[in-house]
PDB file of C-alpha atoms and ligand atoms in Angstrom:
ATOM      1  CA  MET O  17      26.465   7.330  -0.100  1.00 40.00           C
ATOM      2  CA  TYR O  18      29.001   7.947  -2.882  1.00 33.00           C
ATOM      3  CA  ALA O  19      28.624   4.410  -4.220  1.00 36.00           C
ATOM      4  CA  ARG O  20      24.861   4.734  -4.162  1.00 45.00           C
ATOM      5  CA  VAL O  21      24.855   8.005  -6.048  1.00 42.00           C
ATOM      6  CA  VAL O  22      27.421   6.894  -8.631  1.00 36.00           C
ATOM      7  CA  ALA O  23      25.595   3.640  -9.262  1.00 38.00           C
ATOM      8  CA  GLY O  24      22.364   5.564  -9.664  1.00 38.00           C
ATOM      9  CA  ALA O  25      23.969   7.958 -12.135  1.00 38.00           C
ATOM     10  CA  VAL O  26      25.332   5.046 -14.167  1.00 33.00           C
ATOM     11  CA  ALA O  27      21.921   3.387 -14.221  1.00 37.00           C
ATOM     12  CA  ALA O  28      20.342   6.633 -15.368  1.00 36.00           C
ATOM     13  CA  ALA O  29      22.959   7.116 -18.048  1.00 33.00           C
ATOM     14  CA  LEU O  30      22.327   3.643 -19.389  1.00 31.00           C
ATOM     15  CA  GLY O  31      18.613   4.273 -19.389  1.00 31.00           C
ATOM     16  CA  THR O  32      18.031   1.186 -17.299  1.00 31.00           C
ATOM     17  CA  ALA O  33      15.297   0.504 -14.836  1.00 35.00           C
ATOM     18  CA  ALA O  34      14.749   3.094 -12.184  1.00 39.00           C
ATOM     19  CA  VAL O  35      13.546   0.493  -9.756  1.00 41.00           C
ATOM     20  CA  LEU O  36      14.320  -3.177  -9.876  1.00 38.00           C
ATOM     21  CA  LEU O  37      12.282  -4.872  -7.213  1.00 48.00           C
ATOM     22  CA  SER O  38      13.677  -8.128  -8.445  1.00 43.00           C
ATOM     23  CA  PRO O  39      14.138  -9.889 -11.742  1.00 32.00           C
ATOM     24  CA  GLY O  40      10.796 -10.543 -13.349  1.00 32.00           C
ATOM     25  CA  SER O  41       8.829  -8.178 -11.147  1.00 41.00           C
ATOM     26  CA  ASP O  42       6.243  -6.106 -12.961  1.00 37.00           C
ATOM     27  CA  ALA O  43       6.581  -3.347 -10.371  1.00 42.00           C
ATOM     28  CA  ARG O  44       9.569  -1.982 -12.221  1.00 43.00           C
ATOM     29  CA  ALA O  45       9.202   0.640 -14.874  1.00 44.00           C
ATOM     30  CA  GLY O  46      12.426  -0.004 -16.654  1.00 41.00           C
ATOM     31  CA  ASP O  47      11.593  -2.865 -18.978  1.00 44.00           C
ATOM     32  CA  THR O  48       8.817  -1.094 -20.809  1.00 56.00           C
ATOM     33  CA  GLY O  49       9.035   2.415 -19.432  1.00 76.00           C
ATOM     34  CA  THR O  50       5.447   2.031 -18.317  1.00 92.00           C
ATOM     35  CA  PRO O  51       4.745   2.433 -14.590  1.00 98.00           C
ATOM     36  CA  ALA O  52       3.004  -0.309 -12.655  1.00 98.00           C
ATOM     37  CA  VAL O  53      -0.634   0.521 -11.869  1.00 98.00           C
ATOM     38  CA  ILE O  54      -1.721  -0.099  -8.268  1.00 98.00           C
ATOM     39  CA  ALA O  55      -5.414  -0.188  -7.343  1.00 98.00           C
ATOM     40  CA  HIS O  56      -5.688   2.084  -4.295  1.00 98.00           C
ATOM     41  CA  ARG O  57      -7.693   0.482  -1.453  1.00 98.00           C
ATOM     42  CA  GLY O  58      -8.639  -1.934  -4.254  1.00 98.00           C
ATOM     43  CA  ALA O  59     -10.473  -0.561  -7.264  1.00 98.00           C
ATOM     44  CA  SER O  60     -12.061   1.889  -4.848  1.00 98.00           C
ATOM     45  CA  ALA O  61     -13.811   4.108  -7.377  1.00 98.00           C
ATOM     46  CA  TYR O  62     -15.948   1.129  -8.331  1.00 98.00           C
ATOM     47  CA  ALA O  63     -16.362  -0.892  -5.126  1.00 98.00           C
ATOM     48  CA  PRO O  64     -16.184   0.011  -1.415  1.00 98.00           C
ATOM     49  CA  GLU O  65     -12.601   0.710  -0.397  1.00 98.00           C
ATOM     50  CA  ASN O  66     -10.574  -1.920   1.419  1.00 98.00           C
ATOM     51  CA  THR O  67     -13.239  -4.623   1.065  1.00 98.00           C
ATOM     52  CA  LEU O  68     -12.809  -7.987  -0.602  1.00 98.00           C
ATOM     53  CA  ALA O  69     -15.173  -6.708  -3.295  1.00 98.00           C
ATOM     54  CA  ALA O  70     -12.681  -3.938  -4.100  1.00 98.00           C
ATOM     55  CA  ILE O  71      -9.827  -6.364  -4.719  1.00 98.00           C
ATOM     56  CA  ASP O  72     -12.133  -8.661  -6.680  1.00 98.00           C
ATOM     57  CA  LYS O  73     -13.033  -5.652  -8.840  1.00 98.00           C
ATOM     58  CA  ALA O  74      -9.353  -4.863  -9.414  1.00 98.00           C
ATOM     59  CA  ALA O  75      -8.777  -8.445 -10.544  1.00 98.00           C
ATOM     60  CA  GLU O  76     -11.858  -8.338 -12.760  1.00 98.00           C
ATOM     61  CA  LEU O  77     -10.508  -5.209 -14.443  1.00 98.00           C
ATOM     62  CA  GLY O  78      -7.222  -6.992 -15.058  1.00 98.00           C
ATOM     63  CA  PHE O  79      -4.970  -5.420 -12.414  1.00 98.00           C
ATOM     64  CA  SER O  80      -2.593  -7.407 -10.284  1.00 97.00           C
ATOM     65  CA  TRP O  81      -1.411  -4.787  -7.760  1.00 98.00           C
ATOM     66  CA  VAL O  82      -3.729  -3.661  -4.959  1.00 98.00           C
ATOM     67  CA  GLU O  83      -3.091  -1.368  -1.994  1.00 98.00           C
ATOM     68  CA  ASN O  84      -4.668  -1.553   1.473  1.00 98.00           C
ATOM     69  CA  ASP O  85      -4.482  -0.116   5.010  1.00 98.00           C
ATOM     70  CA  VAL O  86      -3.983  -2.212   8.142  1.00 98.00           C
ATOM     71  CA  GLN O  87      -5.093  -1.362  11.689  1.00 98.00           C
ATOM     72  CA  ARG O  88      -5.804  -3.298  14.906  1.00 98.00           C
ATOM     73  CA  THR O  89      -8.944  -4.010  16.928  1.00 98.00           C
ATOM     74  CA  ARG O  90      -9.376  -3.802  20.701  1.00 98.00           C
ATOM     75  CA  ASP O  91      -8.816  -7.553  21.014  1.00 98.00           C
ATOM     76  CA  GLY O  92      -5.730  -7.540  18.821  1.00 98.00           C
ATOM     77  CA  GLU O  93      -7.012  -8.611  15.400  1.00 98.00           C
ATOM     78  CA  LEU O  94      -5.505  -6.983  12.317  1.00 98.00           C
ATOM     79  CA  VAL O  95      -8.195  -5.566  10.033  1.00 98.00           C
ATOM     80  CA  VAL O  96      -8.222  -3.696   6.728  1.00 98.00           C
ATOM     81  CA  LEU O  97      -9.598  -0.165   7.009  1.00 98.00           C
ATOM     82  CA  HIS O  98      -8.291   3.285   6.114  1.00 98.00           C
ATOM     83  CA  ASP O  99      -9.555   5.637   8.833  1.00 98.00           C
ATOM     84  CA  ASP O 100      -8.786   5.138  12.519  1.00 98.00           C
ATOM     85  CA  SER O 101     -12.555   5.467  13.014  1.00 98.00           C
ATOM     86  CA  LEU O 102     -15.257   3.177  11.621  1.00 98.00           C
ATOM     87  CA  GLN O 103     -17.635   6.080  11.083  1.00 98.00           C
ATOM     88  CA  ARG O 104     -17.103   7.007   7.430  1.00 98.00           C
ATOM     89  CA  THR O 105     -17.059   3.589   5.797  1.00 98.00           C
ATOM     90  CA  THR O 106     -19.422   1.478   7.922  1.00 98.00           C
ATOM     91  CA  ASP O 107     -22.847   1.695   9.578  1.00 98.00           C
ATOM     92  CA  VAL O 108     -21.260   1.757  13.029  1.00 98.00           C
ATOM     93  CA  GLU O 109     -23.262   4.827  14.101  1.00 98.00           C
ATOM     94  CA  ASP O 110     -26.496   2.867  13.632  1.00 97.00           C
ATOM     95  CA  VAL O 111     -25.277  -0.397  15.129  1.00 98.00           C
ATOM     96  CA  PHE O 112     -23.415   1.103  18.105  1.00 98.00           C
ATOM     97  CA  PRO O 113     -24.964   4.591  18.576  1.00 97.00           C
ATOM     98  CA  GLY O 114     -23.475   5.190  22.002  1.00 95.00           C
ATOM     99  CA  ARG O 115     -19.872   4.455  21.125  1.00 98.00           C
ATOM    100  CA  ALA O 116     -18.623   7.687  19.465  1.00 97.00           C
ATOM    101  CA  PRO O 117     -16.024   8.401  18.128  1.00 98.00           C
ATOM    102  CA  TRP O 118     -16.110   4.787  16.932  1.00 98.00           C
ATOM    103  CA  LYS O 119     -12.348   4.186  16.874  1.00 98.00           C
ATOM    104  CA  VAL O 120     -11.191   0.876  15.413  1.00 98.00           C
ATOM    105  CA  ARG O 121      -9.070   0.231  18.490  1.00 98.00           C
ATOM    106  CA  ASP O 122     -12.144   0.507  20.758  1.00 98.00           C
ATOM    107  CA  PHE O 123     -14.080  -2.292  19.022  1.00 98.00           C
ATOM    108  CA  THR O 124     -13.539  -6.036  19.050  1.00 98.00           C
ATOM    109  CA  ALA O 125     -13.153  -7.992  15.839  1.00 98.00           C
ATOM    110  CA  ALA O 126     -16.534  -9.628  16.470  1.00 98.00           C
ATOM    111  CA  GLU O 127     -18.191  -6.224  16.798  1.00 98.00           C
ATOM    112  CA  ILE O 128     -16.543  -4.950  13.623  1.00 98.00           C
ATOM    113  CA  GLY O 129     -17.579  -8.165  11.889  1.00 98.00           C
ATOM    114  CA  ARG O 130     -21.227  -7.167  12.374  1.00 98.00           C
ATOM    115  CA  LEU O 131     -20.852  -3.897  10.464  1.00 98.00           C
ATOM    116  CA  ASP O 132     -21.877  -3.171   6.898  1.00 98.00           C
ATOM    117  CA  ALA O 133     -18.850  -1.756   5.064  1.00 98.00           C
ATOM    118  CA  GLY O 134     -20.499  -1.572   1.635  1.00 98.00           C
ATOM    119  CA  GLY O 135     -23.920   0.064   1.941  1.00 98.00           C
ATOM    120  CA  TRP O 136     -22.440   3.576   2.360  1.00 98.00           C
ATOM    121  CA  PHE O 137     -20.878   3.174  -1.076  1.00 98.00           C
ATOM    122  CA  SER O 138     -23.802   1.657  -2.963  1.00 98.00           C
ATOM    123  CA  PRO O 139     -26.832  -0.522  -2.170  1.00 98.00           C
ATOM    124  CA  ALA O 140     -25.305  -3.037  -4.576  1.00 98.00           C
ATOM    125  CA  TYR O 141     -22.546  -3.639  -2.011  1.00 98.00           C
ATOM    126  CA  ALA O 142     -24.691  -3.708   1.134  1.00 98.00           C
ATOM    127  CA  GLY O 143     -23.468  -6.447   3.439  1.00 98.00           C
ATOM    128  CA  ALA O 144     -19.791  -6.204   2.518  1.00 98.00           C
ATOM    129  CA  ARG O 145     -17.640  -6.611   5.624  1.00 98.00           C
ATOM    130  CA  VAL O 146     -14.480  -5.060   7.027  1.00 98.00           C
ATOM    131  CA  PRO O 147     -12.050  -7.877   6.253  1.00 98.00           C
ATOM    132  CA  THR O 148      -9.575  -9.215   8.728  1.00 98.00           C
ATOM    133  CA  LEU O 149      -6.066  -9.149   7.318  1.00 98.00           C
ATOM    134  CA  THR O 150      -6.114 -12.955   7.254  1.00 98.00           C
ATOM    135  CA  GLN O 151      -9.267 -12.995   5.130  1.00 98.00           C
ATOM    136  CA  TYR O 152      -7.790 -10.296   2.927  1.00 98.00           C
ATOM    137  CA  MET O 153      -4.491 -12.122   2.334  1.00 98.00           C
ATOM    138  CA  ARG O 154      -6.344 -15.284   1.391  1.00 98.00           C
ATOM    139  CA  ARG O 155      -8.409 -13.403  -1.180  1.00 98.00           C
ATOM    140  CA  VAL O 156      -5.323 -11.666  -2.607  1.00 98.00           C
ATOM    141  CA  GLU O 157      -3.730 -15.083  -2.949  1.00 98.00           C
ATOM    142  CA  HIS O 158      -6.877 -16.567  -4.475  1.00 98.00           C
ATOM    143  CA  ASN O 159      -6.959 -13.721  -7.017  1.00 98.00           C
ATOM    144  CA  HIS O 160      -3.221 -14.108  -7.802  1.00 98.00           C
ATOM    145  CA  GLU O 161      -2.768 -10.452  -6.879  1.00 98.00           C
ATOM    146  CA  LYS O 162       0.157  -8.502  -5.443  1.00 98.00           C
ATOM    147  CA  LEU O 163      -0.099  -6.311  -2.377  1.00 98.00           C
ATOM    148  CA  LEU O 164       1.142  -2.873  -1.360  1.00 98.00           C
ATOM    149  CA  LEU O 165       0.314  -3.145   2.348  1.00 98.00           C
ATOM    150  CA  GLU O 166       0.193   0.069   4.381  1.00 98.00           C
ATOM    151  CA  ILE O 167       0.677  -0.043   8.123  1.00 98.00           C
ATOM    152  CA  LYS O 168      -1.684   2.744   9.180  1.00 98.00           C
ATOM    153  CA  ASN O 169      -1.239   4.835  12.339  1.00 97.00           C
ATOM    154  CA  PRO O 170       1.434   2.537  13.830  1.00 98.00           C
ATOM    155  CA  GLU O 171       1.779   4.898  16.798  1.00 97.00           C
ATOM    156  CA  LEU O 172      -1.653   3.679  17.928  1.00 97.00           C
ATOM    157  CA  TYR O 173      -0.728   0.024  17.720  1.00 98.00           C
ATOM    158  CA  PRO O 174       2.584  -0.869  19.407  1.00 98.00           C
ATOM    159  CA  GLY O 175       4.160  -3.943  17.853  1.00 98.00           C
ATOM    160  CA  ILE O 176       1.960  -3.887  14.750  1.00 98.00           C
ATOM    161  CA  GLU O 177       4.989  -4.375  12.493  1.00 98.00           C
ATOM    162  CA  GLN O 178       5.963  -7.662  14.142  1.00 98.00           C
ATOM    163  CA  GLN O 179       2.345  -8.805  14.284  1.00 98.00           C
ATOM    164  CA  THR O 180       1.769  -8.011  10.605  1.00 98.00           C
ATOM    165  CA  LEU O 181       4.927  -9.859   9.569  1.00 98.00           C
ATOM    166  CA  LYS O 182       3.944 -12.866  11.709  1.00 98.00           C
ATOM    167  CA  LEU O 183       0.565 -13.017   9.978  1.00 98.00           C
ATOM    168  CA  LEU O 184       2.167 -12.635   6.556  1.00 98.00           C
ATOM    169  CA  GLY O 185       4.581 -15.444   7.386  1.00 98.00           C
ATOM    170  CA  ASP O 186       1.796 -17.692   8.660  1.00 98.00           C
ATOM    171  CA  GLU O 187      -0.080 -17.086   5.399  1.00 98.00           C
ATOM    172  CA  GLY O 188       2.998 -17.995   3.343  1.00 98.00           C
ATOM    173  CA  TRP O 189       3.656 -14.478   2.117  1.00 98.00           C
ATOM    174  CA  LEU O 190       7.268 -14.253   3.268  1.00 98.00           C
ATOM    175  CA  ASP O 191       8.583 -17.093   1.148  1.00 96.00           C
ATOM    176  CA  GLY O 192      10.623 -16.602  -2.012  1.00 95.00           C
ATOM    177  CA  ARG O 193       7.619 -17.092  -4.300  1.00 95.00           C
ATOM    178  CA  HIS O 194       5.925 -14.053  -2.813  1.00 96.00           C
ATOM    179  CA  ARG O 195       8.944 -11.765  -2.741  1.00 94.00           C
ATOM    180  CA  ASP O 196       7.897  -9.937  -5.901  1.00 95.00           C
ATOM    181  CA  ARG O 197       4.305  -9.737  -4.754  1.00 98.00           C
ATOM    182  CA  LEU O 198       4.585  -7.785  -1.516  1.00 98.00           C
ATOM    183  CA  ILE O 199       5.637  -4.283  -0.511  1.00 98.00           C
ATOM    184  CA  VAL O 200       5.096  -2.976   3.034  1.00 98.00           C
ATOM    185  CA  GLN O 201       4.792   0.804   3.365  1.00 98.00           C
ATOM    186  CA  SER O 202       4.037   3.459   5.972  1.00 98.00           C
ATOM    187  CA  PHE O 203       4.096   7.213   6.474  1.00 98.00           C
ATOM    188  CA  ASP O 204       5.997   6.439   9.691  1.00 98.00           C
ATOM    189  CA  THR O 205       9.644   5.908   8.767  1.00 98.00           C
ATOM    190  CA  ASP O 206      10.380   4.259  12.127  1.00 98.00           C
ATOM    191  CA  SER O 207       7.723   1.690  11.283  1.00 98.00           C
ATOM    192  CA  VAL O 208       9.312   1.039   7.877  1.00 98.00           C
ATOM    193  CA  ARG O 209      12.689   0.663   9.536  1.00 98.00           C
ATOM    194  CA  ALA O 210      11.213  -1.811  12.031  1.00 98.00           C
ATOM    195  CA  VAL O 211       9.789  -3.927   9.209  1.00 98.00           C
ATOM    196  CA  HIS O 212      13.161  -3.970   7.461  1.00 98.00           C
ATOM    197  CA  GLU O 213      15.038  -4.896  10.619  1.00 98.00           C
ATOM    198  CA  LEU O 214      12.596  -7.682  11.499  1.00 98.00           C
ATOM    199  CA  LYS O 215      12.478  -9.156   7.978  1.00 98.00           C
ATOM    200  CA  PRO O 216      15.260  -7.703   5.818  1.00 98.00           C
ATOM    201  CA  ALA O 217      14.127  -9.551   2.675  1.00 98.00           C
ATOM    202  CA  VAL O 218      10.790  -7.744   2.561  1.00 98.00           C
ATOM    203  CA  THR O 219      10.495  -4.868   0.080  1.00 98.00           C
ATOM    204  CA  THR O 220       9.585  -1.638   1.882  1.00 98.00           C
ATOM    205  CA  ALA O 221       8.391   1.862   1.030  1.00 98.00           C
ATOM    206  CA  CYS O 222       8.294   5.201   2.837  1.00 98.00           C
ATOM    207  CA  LEU O 223       5.205   7.283   2.104  1.00 98.00           C
ATOM    208  CA  GLY O 224       5.620  11.019   1.693  1.00 98.00           C
ATOM    209  CA  THR O 225       8.117  13.353   0.065  1.00 98.00           C
ATOM    210  CA  PRO O 226      11.193  13.415   2.269  1.00 98.00           C
ATOM    211  CA  ALA O 227      13.844  16.028   1.588  1.00 98.00           C
ATOM    212  CA  VAL O 228      16.580  14.878  -0.777  1.00 98.00           C
ATOM    213  CA  THR O 229      19.029  15.309   2.094  1.00 98.00           C
ATOM    214  CA  GLU O 230      17.072  12.600   3.973  1.00 98.00           C
ATOM    215  CA  LEU O 231      17.242  10.006   1.219  1.00 98.00           C
ATOM    216  CA  ASP O 232      20.654   8.614   2.075  1.00 98.00           C
ATOM    217  CA  ARG O 233      19.464   7.760   5.592  1.00 98.00           C
ATOM    218  CA  LEU O 234      16.182   6.270   4.362  1.00 98.00           C
ATOM    219  CA  ALA O 235      17.969   4.177   1.743  1.00 98.00           C
ATOM    220  CA  ASP O 236      19.362   2.051   4.575  1.00 98.00           C
ATOM    221  CA  PHE O 237      15.950   0.484   5.058  1.00 98.00           C
ATOM    222  CA  THR O 238      13.544   1.497   2.281  1.00 98.00           C
ATOM    223  CA  ASP O 239      13.327   0.314  -1.306  1.00 98.00           C
ATOM    224  CA  LEU O 240      10.865   2.938  -2.494  1.00 98.00           C
ATOM    225  CA  VAL O 241       9.746   6.490  -1.724  1.00 98.00           C
ATOM    226  CA  ASN O 242       6.035   6.963  -2.466  1.00 98.00           C
ATOM    227  CA  PRO O 243       4.968  10.634  -2.644  1.00 98.00           C
ATOM    228  CA  ALA O 244       1.694  12.458  -3.251  1.00 98.00           C
ATOM    229  CA  HIS O 245       1.666  13.230  -6.974  1.00 98.00           C
ATOM    230  CA  ALA O 246       1.212  16.988  -6.452  1.00 97.00           C
ATOM    231  CA  SER O 247       4.511  17.140  -4.589  1.00 97.00           C
ATOM    232  CA  LEU O 248       6.481  15.570  -7.442  1.00 98.00           C
ATOM    233  CA  THR O 249       8.904  17.005  -9.956  1.00 97.00           C
ATOM    234  CA  ARG O 250      11.051  15.286 -12.553  1.00 98.00           C
ATOM    235  CA  GLU O 251      14.113  16.375 -10.585  1.00 98.00           C
ATOM    236  CA  TYR O 252      12.833  14.817  -7.373  1.00 98.00           C
ATOM    237  CA  VAL O 253      12.131  11.498  -9.090  1.00 98.00           C
ATOM    238  CA  SER O 254      15.646  11.545 -10.558  1.00 98.00           C
ATOM    239  CA  ALA O 255      17.123  12.343  -7.162  1.00 98.00           C
ATOM    240  CA  VAL O 256      15.332   9.375  -5.569  1.00 98.00           C
ATOM    241  CA  HIS O 257      16.470   7.099  -8.384  1.00 98.00           C
ATOM    242  CA  GLY O 258      20.030   8.172  -7.675  1.00 98.00           C
ATOM    243  CA  PHE O 259      20.125   6.257  -4.390  1.00 98.00           C
ATOM    244  CA  HIS O 260      20.314   2.516  -3.855  1.00 98.00           C
ATOM    245  CA  GLY O 261      18.192   0.769  -1.273  1.00 98.00           C
ATOM    246  CA  PRO O 262      18.962  -2.077   1.112  1.00 98.00           C
ATOM    247  CA  HIS O 263      18.682  -4.670  -1.649  1.00 98.00           C
ATOM    248  CA  GLY O 264      21.227  -2.938  -3.847  1.00 97.00           C
ATOM    249  CA  ARG O 265      18.698  -1.616  -6.345  1.00 97.00           C
ATOM    250  CA  PRO O 266      17.867   1.997  -7.215  1.00 98.00           C
ATOM    251  CA  LEU O 267      15.113   3.401  -5.046  1.00 98.00           C
ATOM    252  CA  GLY O 268      11.712   3.342  -6.737  1.00 98.00           C
ATOM    253  CA  VAL O 269       8.904   5.903  -6.771  1.00 98.00           C
ATOM    254  CA  PHE O 270       5.182   5.116  -6.691  1.00 98.00           C
ATOM    255  CA  ALA O 271       3.026   8.275  -6.928  1.00 98.00           C
ATOM    256  CA  TRP O 272      -0.451   8.610  -5.355  1.00 98.00           C
ATOM    257  CA  THR O 273      -3.377   9.151  -5.787  1.00 98.00           C
ATOM    258  CA  VAL O 274      -3.756   9.738  -9.530  1.00 98.00           C
ATOM    259  CA  ASP O 275      -7.265   9.455 -10.943  1.00 98.00           C
ATOM    260  CA  ASP O 276      -7.164  11.412 -14.190  1.00 98.00           C
ATOM    261  CA  ALA O 277      -5.440  10.851 -17.502  1.00 98.00           C
ATOM    262  CA  ALA O 278      -3.496  14.118 -17.681  1.00 98.00           C
ATOM    263  CA  THR O 279      -1.929  13.640 -14.251  1.00 98.00           C
ATOM    264  CA  ALA O 280      -1.146  10.005 -15.034  1.00 98.00           C
ATOM    265  CA  ARG O 281       0.699  11.014 -18.180  1.00 98.00           C
ATOM    266  CA  GLY O 282       2.444  13.805 -16.301  1.00 97.00           C
ATOM    267  CA  VAL O 283       3.884  11.648 -13.525  1.00 98.00           C
ATOM    268  CA  ALA O 284       4.732   8.892 -15.991  1.00 98.00           C
ATOM    269  CA  GLY O 285       6.744  11.520 -17.850  1.00 97.00           C
ATOM    270  CA  TYR O 286       8.663  12.224 -14.643  1.00 98.00           C
ATOM    271  CA  GLY O 287       9.773   8.597 -14.675  1.00 98.00           C
ATOM    272  CA  VAL O 288       7.815   7.181 -11.750  1.00 98.00           C
ATOM    273  CA  ASP O 289       7.807   3.424 -11.374  1.00 98.00           C
ATOM    274  CA  GLY O 290       4.233   3.037 -10.186  1.00 98.00           C
ATOM    275  CA  ILE O 291       0.972   4.968 -10.085  1.00 98.00           C
ATOM    276  CA  ILE O 292      -1.442   4.369  -7.210  1.00 98.00           C
ATOM    277  CA  THR O 293      -5.009   5.069  -8.298  1.00 98.00           C
ATOM    278  CA  ASN O 294      -8.662   4.624  -7.391  1.00 98.00           C
ATOM    279  CA  LYS O 295      -9.360   4.328 -11.143  1.00 98.00           C
ATOM    280  CA  PRO O 296      -6.808   1.880 -12.519  1.00 98.00           C
ATOM    281  CA  ASP O 297      -8.654   1.574 -15.826  1.00 98.00           C
ATOM    282  CA  VAL O 298      -8.348   5.342 -16.401  1.00 98.00           C
ATOM    283  CA  VAL O 299      -4.614   5.274 -15.698  1.00 98.00           C
ATOM    284  CA  ARG O 300      -4.048   2.233 -17.901  1.00 98.00           C
ATOM    285  CA  ALA O 301      -5.876   3.891 -20.788  1.00 97.00           C
ATOM    286  CA  ALA O 302      -3.925   7.127 -20.294  1.00 98.00           C
ATOM    287  CA  LEU O 303      -0.622   5.276 -20.417  1.00 97.00           C
ATOM    288  CA  GLY O 304      -1.640   3.430 -23.539  1.00 92.00           C
ATOM    289  CA  SER O 305      -1.097   0.100 -21.838  1.00 73.00           C
ATOM    290  CA  ASP O 306      -4.602  -1.247 -22.575  1.00 62.00           C
TER     291      ASP O 306
HETATM  292  O1  G3P J  30      -0.623   4.236  -1.018  1.00 72.73           O
HETATM  293  C1  G3P J  30      -0.668   5.614  -0.925  1.00 72.73           C
HETATM  294  C2  G3P J  30      -1.818   6.155  -0.150  1.00 72.73           C
HETATM  295  O2  G3P J  30      -2.671   5.130   0.251  1.00 72.73           O
HETATM  296  C3  G3P J  30      -1.440   6.958   1.009  1.00 72.73           C
HETATM  297  O3  G3P J  30      -2.490   7.732   1.494  1.00 72.73           O
HETATM  298  O4  G3P J  30      -4.277   8.273   3.048  1.00 72.73           O
HETATM  299  O5  G3P J  30      -4.807   7.012   1.001  1.00 72.73           O
HETATM  300  O6  G3P J  30      -3.606   5.916   2.864  1.00 72.73           O
HETATM  301  P1  G3P J  30      -3.843   7.202   2.131  1.00 72.73           P
HETATM  302 CA1   CA J  31      -3.143   3.764   2.051  1.00 72.73          CA
END
């Protein structure tokens, strides 16, 4: 702990990067002082969240980082969806009216593949599908994007960490070329620890605002702490930066979900390393990085 804190204090004194994911990574704030901008569930203010259209929109707007949410179907397929139910973001109630409460884990991948995941958002996106994680990773690769992957509700899906890492490996995302392009995060710190223990080279993040007294323990297996923006203070960001993670770099901070210019400027002023947003264009303009 002492070494971590001292190293963090030295880094702060030198004004160096708060988070160094690795040399050349644009997820660090330190080179320019400008936080990375991460399109939350894709550019989800402009296209239906967690669809391929949403990550295409992020790319079209000129953003490389996208965030998603991963869950598992009844027959064991990993799919990209935020809620544990299909109700809000698909037409599942119409297609399967007798299957309330429409939990992801109660439907097969083939059944989910029949659903419209875009029409609820706009008629222009009618017919968009819930992507499998395999389809999603291929589109991220095609778009030359980077991924902040959230393991959602891991308590519902035993073994999802290993399964997700296997898929990422099969898709080539665990090689050295992808190391700067992938962060795996969860609200469940045991899940983050499991990811780190299974694949120590992978960059990880704990969602939430853990007490400062917890940070030393978390720094054994997490590279970033990603809090809700309303919970943040300058002092908290500094405290997080004062610890070193499992890869020997200061812990980073990505704040969510920031959709207005004033808040973006505020958290940037606290020294965060990334801003997770449904409106990446608004954040970019606010930070003057257009
Ligand atoms: O990446 C941060 C954010 O996605 C966490 O909250 O509920 O939008 O998944 P949620
Ligand atoms: Ca998420």
